[in-house]
PDB file of C-alpha atoms in Angstrom:
ATOM      1  CA  MET A   1      69.598 156.873 108.331  1.00 49.00           C
ATOM      2  CA  PRO A   2      69.493 155.536 104.830  1.00 60.00           C
ATOM      3  CA  ARG A   3      67.451 157.724 102.569  1.00 61.00           C
ATOM      4  CA  ARG A   4      66.036 154.738 100.685  1.00 63.00           C
ATOM      5  CA  PHE A   5      64.718 153.217 103.923  1.00 61.00           C
ATOM      6  CA  LEU A   6      62.829 156.411 104.783  1.00 63.00           C
ATOM      7  CA  GLN A   7      61.531 156.877 101.232  1.00 59.00           C
ATOM      8  CA  ARG A   8      60.007 153.408 101.336  1.00 63.00           C
ATOM      9  CA  TYR A   9      57.598 154.474 104.077  1.00 62.00           C
ATOM     10  CA  MET A  10      56.886 158.040 102.944  1.00 64.00           C
ATOM     11  CA  PRO A  11      53.404 158.782 101.640  1.00 61.00           C
ATOM     12  CA  ASN A  12      52.913 160.221  98.184  1.00 61.00           C
ATOM     13  CA  PRO A  13      52.373 164.011  98.329  1.00 59.00           C
ATOM     14  CA  ASP A  14      49.965 163.981  95.370  1.00 56.00           C
ATOM     15  CA  THR A  15      47.759 161.402  97.060  1.00 59.00           C
ATOM     16  CA  LEU A  16      47.669 163.436 100.253  1.00 55.00           C
ATOM     17  CA  ARG A  17      46.946 166.664  98.405  1.00 55.00           C
ATOM     18  CA  ARG A  18      43.897 165.111  96.722  1.00 55.00           C
ATOM     19  CA  GLN A  19      42.331 163.977  99.995  1.00 58.00           C
ATOM     20  CA  ARG A  20      39.294 166.022 100.831  1.00 59.00           C
ATOM     21  CA  SER A  21      40.143 166.388 104.531  1.00 50.00           C
ATOM     22  CA  LEU A  22      43.591 167.826 103.736  1.00 52.00           C
ATOM     23  CA  ARG A  23      42.624 170.283 101.004  1.00 58.00           C
ATOM     24  CA  PHE A  24      43.122 173.276 103.272  1.00 55.00           C
ATOM     25  CA  MET A  25      46.788 172.261 103.517  1.00 59.00           C
ATOM     26  CA  SER A  26      47.274 171.432  99.835  1.00 56.00           C
ATOM     27  CA  ARG A  27      49.776 174.249  99.233  1.00 60.00           C
ATOM     28  CA  MET A  28      51.916 173.150 102.175  1.00 63.00           C
ATOM     29  CA  ILE A  29      51.679 169.458 101.256  1.00 61.00           C
ATOM     30  CA  GLY A  30      52.626 170.258  97.674  1.00 60.00           C
ATOM     31  CA  ASP A  31      55.760 172.174  98.660  1.00 64.00           C
ATOM     32  CA  PRO A  32      58.656 169.947  97.519  1.00 64.00           C
ATOM     33  CA  GLY A  33      60.984 171.503 100.110  1.00 68.00           C
ATOM     34  CA  LEU A  34      58.971 169.837 102.878  1.00 71.00           C
ATOM     35  CA  TRP A  35      59.557 166.355 101.422  1.00 70.00           C
ATOM     36  CA  VAL A  36      63.370 166.451 101.178  1.00 73.00           C
ATOM     37  CA  LEU A  37      65.253 163.698 102.989  1.00 78.00           C
ATOM     38  CA  SER A  38      68.609 165.054 104.093  1.00 82.00           C
ATOM     39  CA  ARG A  39      70.446 164.869 107.374  1.00 87.00           C
ATOM     40  CA  ARG A  40      69.313 168.361 108.347  1.00 90.00           C
ATOM     41  CA  THR A  41      65.657 167.982 107.352  1.00 90.00           C
ATOM     42  CA  VAL A  42      65.269 164.570 108.991  1.00 89.00           C
ATOM     43  CA  ALA A  43      67.032 165.629 112.208  1.00 93.00           C
ATOM     44  CA  ASN A  44      64.925 168.780 112.480  1.00 94.00           C
ATOM     45  CA  ALA A  45      61.766 166.779 111.727  1.00 93.00           C
ATOM     46  CA  PHE A  46      62.647 164.468 114.623  1.00 93.00           C
ATOM     47  CA  SER A  47      63.048 167.496 116.873  1.00 95.00           C
ATOM     48  CA  ILE A  48      59.719 168.975 115.906  1.00 95.00           C
ATOM     49  CA  GLY A  49      57.845 165.680 116.018  1.00 95.00           C
ATOM     50  CA  LEU A  50      59.217 164.659 119.410  1.00 95.00           C
ATOM     51  CA  PHE A  51      58.685 168.147 120.830  1.00 96.00           C
ATOM     52  CA  SER A  52      55.066 168.232 119.656  1.00 95.00           C
ATOM     53  CA  ALA A  53      54.403 164.710 120.908  1.00 94.00           C
ATOM     54  CA  MET A  54      55.350 165.621 124.480  1.00 94.00           C
ATOM     55  CA  LEU A  55      52.968 168.578 124.706  1.00 93.00           C
ATOM     56  CA  PRO A  56      49.643 167.763 126.428  1.00 91.00           C
ATOM     57  CA  ILE A  57      47.573 169.707 123.928  1.00 90.00           C
ATOM     58  CA  PRO A  58      45.006 168.820 121.293  1.00 89.00           C
ATOM     59  CA  PHE A  59      45.981 169.027 117.617  1.00 87.00           C
ATOM     60  CA  GLN A  60      49.614 168.011 118.123  1.00 90.00           C
ATOM     61  CA  MET A  61      49.827 167.083 114.445  1.00 87.00           C
ATOM     62  CA  VAL A  62      48.909 170.625 113.405  1.00 86.00           C
ATOM     63  CA  VAL A  63      51.631 171.997 115.675  1.00 91.00           C
ATOM     64  CA  ALA A  64      54.126 169.568 114.123  1.00 91.00           C
ATOM     65  CA  ALA A  65      53.059 170.493 110.589  1.00 87.00           C
ATOM     66  CA  PHE A  66      53.383 174.207 111.333  1.00 88.00           C
ATOM     67  CA  GLY A  67      56.799 173.615 112.916  1.00 91.00           C
ATOM     68  CA  ALA A  68      57.938 171.640 109.870  1.00 89.00           C
ATOM     69  CA  TRP A  69      56.797 174.476 107.640  1.00 87.00           C
ATOM     70  CA  LEU A  70      58.596 177.078 109.785  1.00 89.00           C
ATOM     71  CA  LEU A  71      61.896 175.175 109.942  1.00 90.00           C
ATOM     72  CA  ARG A  72      61.628 173.840 106.367  1.00 89.00           C
ATOM     73  CA  CYS A  73      62.113 170.217 107.379  1.00 89.00           C
ATOM     74  CA  ASN A  74      60.460 166.931 106.435  1.00 87.00           C
ATOM     75  CA  LEU A  75      56.705 167.314 106.918  1.00 85.00           C
ATOM     76  CA  PRO A  76      55.507 163.682 106.965  1.00 85.00           C
ATOM     77  CA  LEU A  77      58.223 162.609 109.376  1.00 87.00           C
ATOM     78  CA  SER A  78      57.529 165.391 111.867  1.00 88.00           C
ATOM     79  CA  VAL A  79      53.776 164.759 111.750  1.00 86.00           C
ATOM     80  CA  GLY A  80      54.203 160.983 111.974  1.00 87.00           C
ATOM     81  CA  LEU A  81      56.420 161.164 115.051  1.00 90.00           C
ATOM     82  CA  VAL A  82      53.596 162.820 116.976  1.00 91.00           C
ATOM     83  CA  TRP A  83      51.945 159.394 117.143  1.00 89.00           C
ATOM     84  CA  ILE A  84      54.460 158.374 119.791  1.00 90.00           C
ATOM     85  CA  THR A  85      51.800 159.693 122.142  1.00 90.00           C
ATOM     86  CA  ASN A  86      48.919 157.549 121.020  1.00 87.00           C
ATOM     87  CA  PRO A  87      45.950 156.592 123.215  1.00 85.00           C
ATOM     88  CA  LEU A  88      47.900 153.660 124.670  1.00 88.00           C
ATOM     89  CA  THR A  89      51.107 155.501 125.542  1.00 87.00           C
ATOM     90  CA  MET A  90      49.673 158.910 126.378  1.00 87.00           C
ATOM     91  CA  PRO A  91      48.759 158.236 130.041  1.00 83.00           C
ATOM     92  CA  LEU A  92      52.221 156.842 130.820  1.00 86.00           C
ATOM     93  CA  ILE A  93      54.080 159.594 129.007  1.00 90.00           C
ATOM     94  CA  PHE A  94      52.052 162.406 130.544  1.00 88.00           C
ATOM     95  CA  TYR A  95      52.310 160.860 134.000  1.00 86.00           C
ATOM     96  CA  GLY A  96      56.074 160.760 133.528  1.00 90.00           C
ATOM     97  CA  ASN A  97      55.995 164.386 132.391  1.00 92.00           C
ATOM     98  CA  TYR A  98      53.983 165.260 135.498  1.00 90.00           C
ATOM     99  CA  ARG A  99      56.543 163.531 137.719  1.00 90.00           C
ATOM    100  CA  ILE A 100      59.388 165.392 135.991  1.00 94.00           C
ATOM    101  CA  GLY A 101      57.532 168.679 136.435  1.00 94.00           C
ATOM    102  CA  ALA A 102      56.876 167.982 140.105  1.00 92.00           C
ATOM    103  CA  TRP A 103      60.574 167.196 140.563  1.00 93.00           C
ATOM    104  CA  VAL A 104      61.654 170.382 138.726  1.00 93.00           C
ATOM    105  CA  MET A 105      59.184 172.521 140.699  1.00 92.00           C
ATOM    106  CA  ASP A 106      60.051 170.699 143.942  1.00 89.00           C
ATOM    107  CA  THR A 107      56.394 170.000 144.739  1.00 88.00           C
ATOM    108  CA  PRO A 108      54.968 166.804 146.191  1.00 87.00           C
ATOM    109  CA  VAL A 109      53.646 164.300 143.670  1.00 84.00           C
ATOM    110  CA  ARG A 110      49.931 163.585 143.873  1.00 79.00           C
ATOM    111  CA  GLU A 111      49.488 159.849 143.885  1.00 77.00           C
ATOM    112  CA  ALA A 112      46.768 158.486 141.650  1.00 72.00           C
ATOM    113  CA  PRO A 113      43.891 156.726 143.419  1.00 73.00           C
ATOM    114  CA  ALA A 114      43.263 153.007 143.049  1.00 76.00           C
ATOM    115  CA  ARG A 115      40.335 153.822 140.730  1.00 78.00           C
ATOM    116  CA  LEU A 116      41.129 156.652 138.387  1.00 68.00           C
ATOM    117  CA  SER A 117      38.098 158.684 137.327  1.00 72.00           C
ATOM    118  CA  THR A 118      37.459 161.838 135.376  1.00 76.00           C
ATOM    119  CA  HIS A 119      35.984 163.385 138.520  1.00 80.00           C
ATOM    120  CA  TRP A 120      39.284 162.844 140.370  1.00 74.00           C
ATOM    121  CA  ILE A 121      41.254 164.314 137.468  1.00 73.00           C
ATOM    122  CA  ALA A 122      38.924 167.347 137.223  1.00 78.00           C
ATOM    123  CA  SER A 123      39.097 168.005 140.968  1.00 81.00           C
ATOM    124  CA  ARG A 124      42.913 167.783 141.013  1.00 80.00           C
ATOM    125  CA  MET A 125      43.556 169.606 137.720  1.00 81.00           C
ATOM    126  CA  ALA A 126      44.569 172.851 139.437  1.00 81.00           C
ATOM    127  CA  ASP A 127      47.226 170.938 141.398  1.00 83.00           C
ATOM    128  CA  ILE A 128      48.372 168.764 138.490  1.00 86.00           C
ATOM    129  CA  LEU A 129      48.420 171.230 135.594  1.00 90.00           C
ATOM    130  CA  PRO A 130      51.439 173.414 136.515  1.00 91.00           C
ATOM    131  CA  ALA A 131      53.703 170.411 137.114  1.00 90.00           C
ATOM    132  CA  LEU A 132      52.395 168.686 133.965  1.00 90.00           C
ATOM    133  CA  ALA A 133      53.043 171.794 131.868  1.00 93.00           C
ATOM    134  CA  VAL A 134      56.565 172.304 133.199  1.00 94.00           C
ATOM    135  CA  GLY A 135      57.432 168.621 132.929  1.00 95.00           C
ATOM    136  CA  SER A 136      56.039 168.408 129.408  1.00 94.00           C
ATOM    137  CA  VAL A 137      58.067 171.390 128.216  1.00 95.00           C
ATOM    138  CA  VAL A 138      61.239 170.102 129.881  1.00 96.00           C
ATOM    139  CA  SER A 139      60.858 166.606 128.424  1.00 95.00           C
ATOM    140  CA  ALA A 140      59.899 168.056 125.026  1.00 96.00           C
ATOM    141  CA  ILE A 141      63.036 170.180 124.875  1.00 96.00           C
ATOM    142  CA  VAL A 142      65.302 167.374 126.065  1.00 96.00           C
ATOM    143  CA  LEU A 143      63.794 164.831 123.649  1.00 95.00           C
ATOM    144  CA  ALA A 144      63.977 167.292 120.745  1.00 96.00           C
ATOM    145  CA  ILE A 145      67.667 167.973 121.347  1.00 96.00           C
ATOM    146  CA  VAL A 146      68.570 164.321 121.948  1.00 96.00           C
ATOM    147  CA  GLY A 147      66.536 163.178 118.916  1.00 94.00           C
ATOM    148  CA  ASN A 148      68.181 165.740 116.661  1.00 95.00           C
ATOM    149  CA  LEU A 149      71.692 164.856 117.804  1.00 96.00           C
ATOM    150  CA  LEU A 150      71.037 161.120 117.617  1.00 95.00           C
ATOM    151  CA  VAL A 151      69.697 161.317 114.051  1.00 92.00           C
ATOM    152  CA  ARG A 152      72.683 163.400 112.953  1.00 93.00           C
ATOM    153  CA  LEU A 153      75.129 160.959 114.564  1.00 94.00           C
ATOM    154  CA  VAL A 154      73.448 157.863 113.127  1.00 91.00           C
ATOM    155  CA  TRP A 155      73.223 159.487 109.704  1.00 89.00           C
ATOM    156  CA  ARG A 156      76.929 160.430 109.792  1.00 91.00           C
ATOM    157  CA  TRP A 157      77.897 156.943 111.021  1.00 92.00           C
ATOM    158  CA  HIS A 158      75.892 155.325 108.211  1.00 89.00           C
ATOM    159  CA  ILE A 159      77.524 157.498 105.542  1.00 88.00           C
ATOM    160  CA  SER A 160      80.996 156.886 106.985  1.00 91.00           C
ATOM    161  CA  ARG A 161      80.371 153.139 107.026  1.00 91.00           C
ATOM    162  CA  SER A 162      79.165 153.133 103.417  1.00 88.00           C
ATOM    163  CA  TRP A 163      82.243 155.113 102.301  1.00 91.00           C
ATOM    164  CA  LYS A 164      84.522 152.624 104.024  1.00 91.00           C
ATOM    165  CA  GLN A 165      82.703 149.689 102.442  1.00 89.00           C
ATOM    166  CA  ARG A 166      82.942 151.344  99.019  1.00 90.00           C
ATOM    167  CA  ALA A 167      86.678 151.964  99.479  1.00 89.00           C
ATOM    168  CA  THR A 168      87.192 148.337 100.529  1.00 90.00           C
ATOM    169  CA  ARG A 169      85.326 147.092  97.446  1.00 89.00           C
ATOM    170  CA  ARG A 170      87.426 149.327  95.175  1.00 89.00           C
ATOM    171  CA  ARG A 171      90.630 148.110  96.789  1.00 88.00           C
ATOM    172  CA  LEU A 172      89.571 144.479  96.330  1.00 87.00           C
ATOM    173  CA  ARG A 173      88.677 145.108  92.660  1.00 87.00           C
ATOM    174  CA  ARG A 174      92.047 146.730  92.079  1.00 86.00           C
ATOM    175  CA  LEU A 175      93.829 143.774  93.668  1.00 83.00           C
ATOM    176  CA  GLU A 176      91.818 141.363  91.525  1.00 82.00           C
ATOM    177  CA  LEU A 177      92.712 143.300  88.369  1.00 80.00           C
ATOM    178  CA  GLU A 178      96.413 143.335  89.275  1.00 78.00           C
ATOM    179  CA  ASP A 179      96.497 139.547  89.693  1.00 67.00           C
TER     180      ASP A 179
END
């Protein structure tokens, strides 16, 4: 992951700190350690962001921010990754989590009716909730581990590739100077 690519899309911490709605977090936002872009901080931010995104709870962004603060990783990246579960993707992701939880718990899957309603969801919540919770935690842990490993591998591959390109350019310059 090229650092310059990520820096291009990062918000400015001073701008965020001055926003009225984020004043209660101004000390955390102003901490320069939470804005570092290194292989470790970005990989851990992916883990926290993906883990928080899979949890069917309100205030996922607060959980991600607290996790970033605890693990001292990139705050805006971990909070931004929570938006994987946005209002469009949330039903599909949580239904998938429910199916995973039902599979792990070896319980039958409740099929959704042709017309989904809040009344149906409320009446079936006692049946759905345990499988949803287990499936969400399982998928959160798996995604966090896979995301962390994938970021570390891609980051290492990118650095290795740039070193090889730099060595090739130096070799070509040396050959040109010898001629």
